[in-house]
Short mmCIF file of C-alpha atoms and ligand atoms in Angstrom, two decimals:
data_model
loop_
_atom_site.label_atom_id
_atom_site.label_comp_id
_atom_site.label_asym_id
_atom_site.label_seq_id
_atom_site.Cartn_x
_atom_site.Cartn_y
_atom_site.Cartn_z
CA UNK A 228 24.50 17.38 14.54
CA UNK A 229 26.02 15.72 17.86
CA UNK A 230 22.87 13.80 19.15
CA UNK A 231 19.31 13.18 18.41
CA UNK A 232 16.26 11.28 19.24
CA UNK A 233 13.43 10.25 16.90
CA UNK A 234 9.94 8.23 17.61
CA UNK A 235 7.46 5.26 16.09
CA UNK A 236 4.80 4.14 16.99
CA UNK A 237 2.91 0.39 18.56
CA UNK A 238 0.54 -0.33 16.12
CA UNK A 239 -3.40 -2.30 16.20
CA UNK A 240 -4.33 -4.93 13.56
CA UNK A 241 -8.79 -4.17 13.84
CA UNK A 242 -9.37 -6.98 11.56
CA UNK A 243 -7.41 -8.24 8.89
CA UNK A 244 -4.47 -9.28 9.33
CA UNK A 245 -2.25 -12.56 8.30
CA UNK A 246 -4.53 -12.23 4.93
CA UNK A 247 -3.03 -8.76 4.51
CA UNK A 248 0.42 -11.17 3.64
CA UNK A 249 -1.68 -12.92 0.66
CA UNK A 250 -2.79 -9.09 -0.75
CA UNK A 251 -6.43 -8.18 0.96
CA UNK A 252 -6.66 -5.81 2.79
CA UNK A 253 -6.18 -4.51 7.06
CA UNK A 254 -7.74 -2.02 9.34
CA UNK A 255 -5.32 -0.54 11.59
CA UNK A 256 -4.32 1.92 13.95
CA UNK A 257 -1.26 3.92 15.34
CA UNK A 258 -0.76 3.62 19.25
CA UNK A 259 0.49 6.41 20.86
CA UNK A 260 3.01 4.14 22.47
CA UNK A 261 5.61 2.48 21.07
CA UNK A 262 9.25 3.17 20.62
CA UNK A 263 11.90 6.26 21.01
CA UNK A 264 16.18 6.42 19.74
CA UNK A 265 18.16 8.43 21.61
CA UNK A 266 21.77 8.16 19.22
CA UNK A 267 25.12 10.26 19.52
CA UNK A 268 28.51 10.53 17.94
CA UNK A 269 30.22 7.30 18.29
CA UNK A 270 33.46 7.45 20.69
CA UNK A 271 34.87 4.54 20.15
CA UNK A 272 35.02 4.36 16.28
CA UNK A 273 32.61 1.09 16.01
CA UNK A 274 27.78 1.47 15.79
CA UNK A 275 26.19 -0.22 18.38
CA UNK A 276 23.02 0.00 19.96
CA UNK A 277 21.10 -0.80 22.88
CA UNK A 278 17.92 -1.86 23.41
CA UNK A 279 16.28 -1.06 26.79
CA UNK A 280 12.85 -3.45 27.19
CA UNK A 281 11.13 -4.29 30.02
CA UNK A 282 13.01 -6.71 31.64
CA UNK A 283 15.89 -7.15 29.95
CA UNK A 284 18.69 -4.63 27.86
CA UNK A 285 20.70 -6.19 24.73
CA UNK A 286 24.15 -4.66 23.93
CA UNK A 287 24.66 -5.07 19.84
CA UNK A 288 26.91 -4.38 16.97
CA UNK A 289 25.82 -3.31 13.20
CA UNK A 290 27.03 -6.66 11.88
CA UNK A 291 25.48 -8.00 8.79
CA UNK A 292 26.50 -11.69 9.63
CA UNK A 293 25.62 -11.02 13.63
CA UNK A 294 24.36 -13.14 15.57
CA UNK A 295 22.06 -11.09 16.91
CA UNK A 296 18.72 -10.44 14.61
CA UNK A 297 18.55 -6.59 16.21
CA UNK A 298 22.63 -6.47 14.86
CA UNK A 299 21.41 -7.21 12.24
CA UNK A 300 18.64 -5.08 11.83
CA UNK A 301 20.45 -2.24 12.67
CA UNK A 302 23.00 -2.85 9.90
CA UNK A 303 20.34 -3.52 6.97
CA UNK A 304 18.50 0.55 7.88
CA UNK A 305 22.29 1.47 8.15
CA UNK A 306 22.75 0.06 4.99
CA UNK A 307 20.03 2.00 2.91
CA UNK A 308 22.17 5.36 3.78
CA UNK A 309 24.99 6.92 1.86
CA UNK A 310 28.33 6.61 4.57
CA UNK A 311 26.55 7.14 7.45
CA UNK A 312 29.50 7.69 10.54
CA UNK A 313 29.85 5.57 13.32
CA UNK A 314 27.13 5.89 16.01
CA UNK A 315 25.29 5.39 18.78
CA UNK A 316 21.58 4.06 19.96
CA UNK A 317 19.79 3.68 22.72
CA UNK A 318 15.99 2.65 21.96
CA UNK A 319 13.93 2.05 24.62
CA UNK A 320 10.99 -0.34 23.80
CA UNK A 321 7.50 1.08 25.24
CA UNK A 322 5.78 -1.78 24.92
CA UNK A 323 5.72 -5.32 24.96
CA UNK A 324 7.40 -7.59 22.47
CA UNK A 325 6.25 -9.87 20.70
CA UNK A 326 3.15 -9.50 21.19
CA UNK A 327 1.11 -8.45 17.81
CA UNK A 328 1.12 -4.54 18.53
CA UNK A 329 4.18 -3.87 16.17
CA UNK A 330 7.02 -3.69 17.88
CA UNK A 331 9.84 -4.14 16.47
CA UNK A 332 8.48 -2.43 13.59
CA UNK A 333 8.06 0.50 16.53
CA UNK A 334 11.82 0.35 17.09
CA UNK A 335 13.34 0.68 13.36
CA UNK A 336 11.19 3.56 12.57
CA UNK A 337 12.50 5.48 16.01
CA UNK A 338 15.63 4.16 14.55
CA UNK A 339 15.52 5.63 11.43
CA UNK A 340 13.61 8.88 12.74
CA UNK A 341 16.20 8.87 14.99
CA UNK A 342 19.11 8.71 12.56
CA UNK A 343 17.60 11.06 10.21
CA UNK A 344 17.64 13.70 12.19
CA UNK A 345 21.00 13.51 13.30
CA UNK A 346 22.36 12.94 10.19
CA UNK A 347 20.28 15.79 8.32
CA UNK A 348 18.17 13.80 6.68
CA UNK A 349 15.64 15.14 5.53
CA UNK A 350 11.92 12.27 4.68
CA UNK A 351 8.05 11.96 4.35
CA UNK A 352 6.51 9.46 6.53
CA UNK A 353 5.66 7.17 3.27
CA UNK A 354 9.44 7.21 2.62
CA UNK A 355 10.56 6.06 5.88
CA UNK A 356 7.37 3.85 5.91
CA UNK A 357 8.82 1.27 2.46
CA UNK A 358 13.02 1.88 4.70
CA UNK A 359 11.98 0.40 7.49
CA UNK A 360 11.13 -2.70 5.16
CA UNK A 361 14.59 -3.92 5.66
CA UNK A 362 14.79 -4.35 9.35
CA UNK A 363 10.65 -5.66 9.16
CA UNK A 364 12.39 -8.23 7.36
CA UNK A 365 15.40 -9.58 9.95
CA UNK A 366 12.92 -10.97 11.98
CA UNK A 367 9.68 -11.57 10.26
CA UNK A 368 10.75 -13.10 7.20
CA UNK A 369 7.72 -12.25 4.28
CA UNK A 370 6.42 -8.90 6.22
CA UNK A 371 3.25 -7.34 4.82
CA UNK A 372 4.62 -4.43 5.24
CA UNK A 373 1.44 -2.94 7.16
CA UNK A 374 4.07 -2.40 10.89
CA UNK A 375 6.13 -0.18 9.78
CA UNK A 376 3.75 1.95 7.62
CA UNK A 377 1.68 2.46 11.01
CA UNK A 378 4.36 3.20 13.34
CA UNK A 379 6.07 5.68 10.57
CA UNK A 380 2.47 7.20 9.37
CA UNK A 381 0.53 6.94 12.39
CA UNK A 382 -3.31 7.23 12.76
CA UNK A 383 -6.05 5.24 11.39
CA UNK A 384 -6.10 3.31 7.22
CA UNK A 385 -6.27 0.50 5.24
CA UNK A 386 -3.31 -0.58 4.71
CA UNK A 387 -2.67 -2.90 1.35
CA UNK A 388 0.55 -4.53 0.67
CA UNK A 389 2.25 -2.46 -2.06
CA UNK A 390 -0.25 0.35 -2.89
CA UNK A 391 -0.09 3.49 -0.84
CA UNK A 392 -2.14 3.90 2.38
CA UNK A 393 -5.50 5.03 2.98
CA UNK A 394 -5.98 7.16 5.39
CA UNK A 395 -9.47 6.44 7.50
CA UNK A 396 -11.41 8.37 8.60
CA UNK A 397 -12.88 7.73 12.01
CA UNK A 398 -16.38 9.47 12.21
CA UNK A 399 -15.68 8.40 16.77
CA UNK A 400 -12.30 7.74 18.22
CA UNK A 401 -12.91 3.76 19.93
CA UNK A 402 -12.45 3.46 22.60
CA UNK A 403 -10.01 0.26 23.25
CA UNK A 404 -8.99 -2.24 25.76
CA UNK A 405 -6.05 -4.33 25.42
CA UNK A 406 -4.88 -7.66 27.12
CA UNK A 407 -1.77 -9.69 27.24
CA UNK A 408 -2.45 -13.49 26.84
CA UNK A 409 1.30 -13.72 28.93
CA UNK A 410 2.20 -15.95 25.79
CA UNK A 411 4.45 -14.56 23.57
CA UNK A 412 4.09 -15.43 19.85
CA UNK A 413 6.73 -15.26 16.33
CA UNK A 414 5.21 -13.47 13.79
CA UNK A 415 7.66 -15.64 11.25
CA UNK A 416 6.25 -18.49 12.44
CA UNK A 417 2.79 -17.66 12.70
CA UNK A 418 3.27 -15.88 9.63
CA UNK A 419 4.62 -19.54 7.75
CA UNK A 420 2.02 -21.22 9.64
CA UNK A 421 -0.85 -20.00 7.27
CA UNK A 422 1.45 -20.03 4.73
CA UNK A 423 1.43 -24.26 5.26
CA UNK A 424 -2.21 -24.26 5.67
CA UNK A 425 -2.49 -22.31 1.87
CA UNK A 426 -0.22 -24.35 0.89
CA UNK A 427 -1.75 -27.66 1.51
CA UNK A 428 -6.04 -26.65 1.54
CA UNK A 429 -6.04 -22.73 -1.02
CA UNK A 430 -9.59 -23.47 -1.99
CA UNK A 431 -10.83 -23.26 2.13
CA UNK A 432 -7.89 -20.73 3.30
CA UNK A 433 -8.31 -18.82 0.17
CA UNK A 434 -11.80 -18.37 1.04
CA UNK A 435 -11.26 -18.38 4.53
CA UNK A 436 -9.00 -15.15 3.34
CA UNK A 437 -11.53 -13.67 0.46
CA UNK A 438 -13.99 -13.62 4.35
CA UNK A 439 -11.48 -11.97 6.57
CA UNK A 440 -11.74 -8.30 3.41
CA UNK A 441 -14.96 -8.93 3.49
CA UNK A 442 -15.36 -8.04 6.18
CA UNK A 443 -12.35 -5.53 6.72
CA UNK A 444 -14.16 -2.92 4.06
CA UNK A 445 -17.37 -3.20 6.06
CA UNK A 446 -15.57 -2.27 9.28
CA UNK A 447 -14.22 0.66 7.58
CA UNK A 448 -17.88 1.50 6.55
CA UNK A 449 -18.85 0.79 9.80
CA UNK A 450 -15.68 3.20 11.26
CA UNK A 451 -16.49 6.50 9.28
CA UNK A 452 -20.02 6.10 10.24
CA UNK A 453 -19.14 5.77 13.81
CA UNK A 454 -21.27 2.48 14.50
CA UNK A 455 -19.24 0.86 16.67
CA UNK A 456 -21.83 -1.95 17.64
CA UNK A 457 -21.47 -3.02 13.68
CA UNK A 458 -17.74 -2.92 13.58
CA UNK A 459 -17.40 -5.03 16.87
CA UNK A 460 -20.23 -7.79 15.66
CA UNK A 461 -16.69 -7.50 12.28
CA UNK A 462 -14.11 -7.69 14.73
CA UNK A 463 -16.66 -11.11 16.26
CA UNK A 464 -16.08 -13.08 13.04
CA UNK A 465 -12.93 -11.75 12.56
CA UNK A 466 -11.41 -13.18 15.31
CA UNK A 467 -13.40 -16.78 14.26
CA UNK A 468 -11.78 -16.75 11.30
CA UNK A 469 -8.59 -15.87 12.93
CA UNK A 470 -9.37 -19.21 15.37
CA UNK A 471 -9.94 -21.16 12.40
CA UNK A 472 -6.74 -20.55 10.93
CA UNK A 473 -5.62 -22.08 14.73
CA UNK A 474 -4.25 -18.37 15.39
CA UNK A 475 -7.03 -18.56 18.65
CA UNK A 476 -5.04 -19.56 22.10
CA UNK A 477 -7.49 -21.60 24.94
CA UNK A 478 -5.78 -18.16 27.44
CA UNK A 479 -7.10 -16.24 24.17
CA UNK A 480 -9.87 -17.73 23.62
CA UNK A 481 -10.43 -17.11 27.51
CA UNK A 482 -9.30 -12.67 27.27
CA UNK A 483 -12.03 -12.49 24.45
CA UNK A 484 -15.52 -13.86 25.67
CA UNK A 485 -14.40 -12.76 29.71
CA UNK A 486 -14.06 -9.21 27.42
CA UNK A 487 -17.84 -10.10 25.53
CA UNK A 488 -19.34 -11.00 29.01
CA UNK A 489 -18.29 -8.18 30.28
CA UNK A 490 -20.29 -6.41 27.29
CA UNK A 491 -17.33 -5.36 24.63
CA UNK A 492 -19.12 -4.60 21.67
CA UNK A 493 -16.20 -6.95 20.05
CA UNK A 494 -13.14 -8.70 20.68
CA UNK A 495 -10.76 -10.32 18.80
CA UNK A 496 -6.97 -11.87 18.84
CA UNK A 497 -4.56 -9.09 17.51
CA UNK A 498 -1.67 -9.02 15.94
CA UNK A 499 0.72 -12.44 14.57
CA UNK A 500 -1.46 -14.24 16.59
CA UNK A 501 -0.88 -17.96 18.51
CA UNK A 502 -0.22 -15.89 21.74
CA UNK A 503 0.05 -12.55 22.03
CA UNK A 504 -2.72 -9.84 23.10
CA UNK A 505 -6.11 -9.62 22.01
CA UNK A 506 -8.32 -6.42 21.45
CA UNK A 507 -11.78 -5.51 22.96
CA UNK A 508 -13.97 -2.87 21.94
CA UNK A 509 -15.94 -0.47 24.39
CA UNK A 510 -18.97 1.86 24.04
CA UNK A 511 -17.91 4.20 26.32
CA UNK A 512 -15.04 4.77 29.05
CA UNK A 513 -17.39 3.05 31.96
CA UNK A 514 -17.60 0.12 30.11
CA UNK A 515 -13.88 0.65 29.09
CA UNK A 516 -12.99 0.51 32.64
CA UNK A 517 -15.50 -2.69 33.36
CA UNK A 518 -14.01 -4.52 31.00
CA UNK A 519 -10.25 -4.03 31.81
CA UNK A 520 -10.63 -4.75 35.15
CA UNK A 521 -12.59 -8.37 34.13
CA UNK A 522 -9.07 -9.07 32.25
CA UNK A 523 -6.99 -7.46 35.33
CA UNK A 524 -9.06 -10.68 37.27
CA UNK A 525 -8.35 -13.04 34.51
CA UNK A 526 -4.55 -11.79 35.22
CA UNK A 527 -3.79 -10.46 32.64
CA UNK A 528 -1.61 -6.86 31.64
CA UNK A 529 -4.13 -4.27 30.80
CA UNK A 530 -4.72 -1.63 29.22
CA UNK A 531 -7.56 1.24 27.92
CA UNK A 532 -6.29 2.94 25.09
CA UNK A 533 -8.30 6.40 22.12
CA UNK A 534 -7.72 5.30 18.74
CA UNK A 535 -8.55 7.57 15.70
CA UNK A 536 -9.17 10.65 18.47
O1 LIG B 115 2.07 -9.01 15.47
P1 LIG B 115 2.56 -8.91 15.17
O2 LIG B 115 2.85 -7.21 15.48
O3 LIG B 115 4.36 -8.26 14.09
O4 LIG B 115 1.45 -8.00 13.84
C1 LIG B 115 1.70 -9.50 12.45
C2 LIG B 115 0.79 -8.84 11.33
C3 LIG B 115 0.94 -9.80 10.70
O5 LIG B 115 -0.45 -10.00 9.20
C4 LIG B 115 0.22 -11.54 11.29
C5 LIG B 115 2.34 -9.86 9.35
C6 LIG B 115 2.10 -9.31 8.34
O6 LIG B 115 3.13 -9.10 7.93
O7 LIG B 115 1.42 -8.02 8.69
#
């Protein structure tokens, strides 16, 4: 094949971020937007990639010991193929980066999918999830695997580290309003912050993780029963526990508060926290637009998305 394209989707964590790194379950959903990669044969014998983001573009060479993490991630992913030919890749990201929406995983999965098409490699979504963990490790150090798994598989699912993904049958699709705090955060740093707390106060932090696991299990039941009100309350409770782990910020608190005041059934930080995005659950389309307007009036870049349709 002389050219090929691949896609990977972003994700939202409905409940269970961070505790998922420590073996507890998380509920997550694939987003319709993510990343797209185009691949062609290399005219110069080198493997290079151009990453096109909202406001900038980055050119890297695939190199294990390269300066740029994107170049190292690309080299790590290429090393999973036997003798890949040199290629040129263009990766376009349709999500904000560093915002808790799984941007790096969406890019990694789109690169893997484009390379597989280009090289005529057959791979199931579950196999792609396993393969792309090497890409995620470059950025996140100790990733649970939830981002790359959701980017490869999509849908709504219960993820537990090291276990097969459990798809969740959602009774009613969810309308989510996603608001960006405008604050950048690094997943690796936030995961490290939680690990430090666990080391210092193992008993208290383990209790928080176990409490989140209970919320996640109940949220799965609420999703299957189509009980959005219960799901919203569980999201609020999860948010309080994430705040107790110091993962919220005054700006994220303001956005969650504004969403609830505007009628959201629940609102919480999503992803790594310390900045990035929050999500709010809306009862219907009209409610979603009222919540959207409330977040936008605070200057937050926001959008409405449906998951589980
Ligand atoms: O912020 P994101 O999109 O990288 O999500 C990270 C989710 C965490 O649970 C915080 C980390 C992980 O590896 O699961």
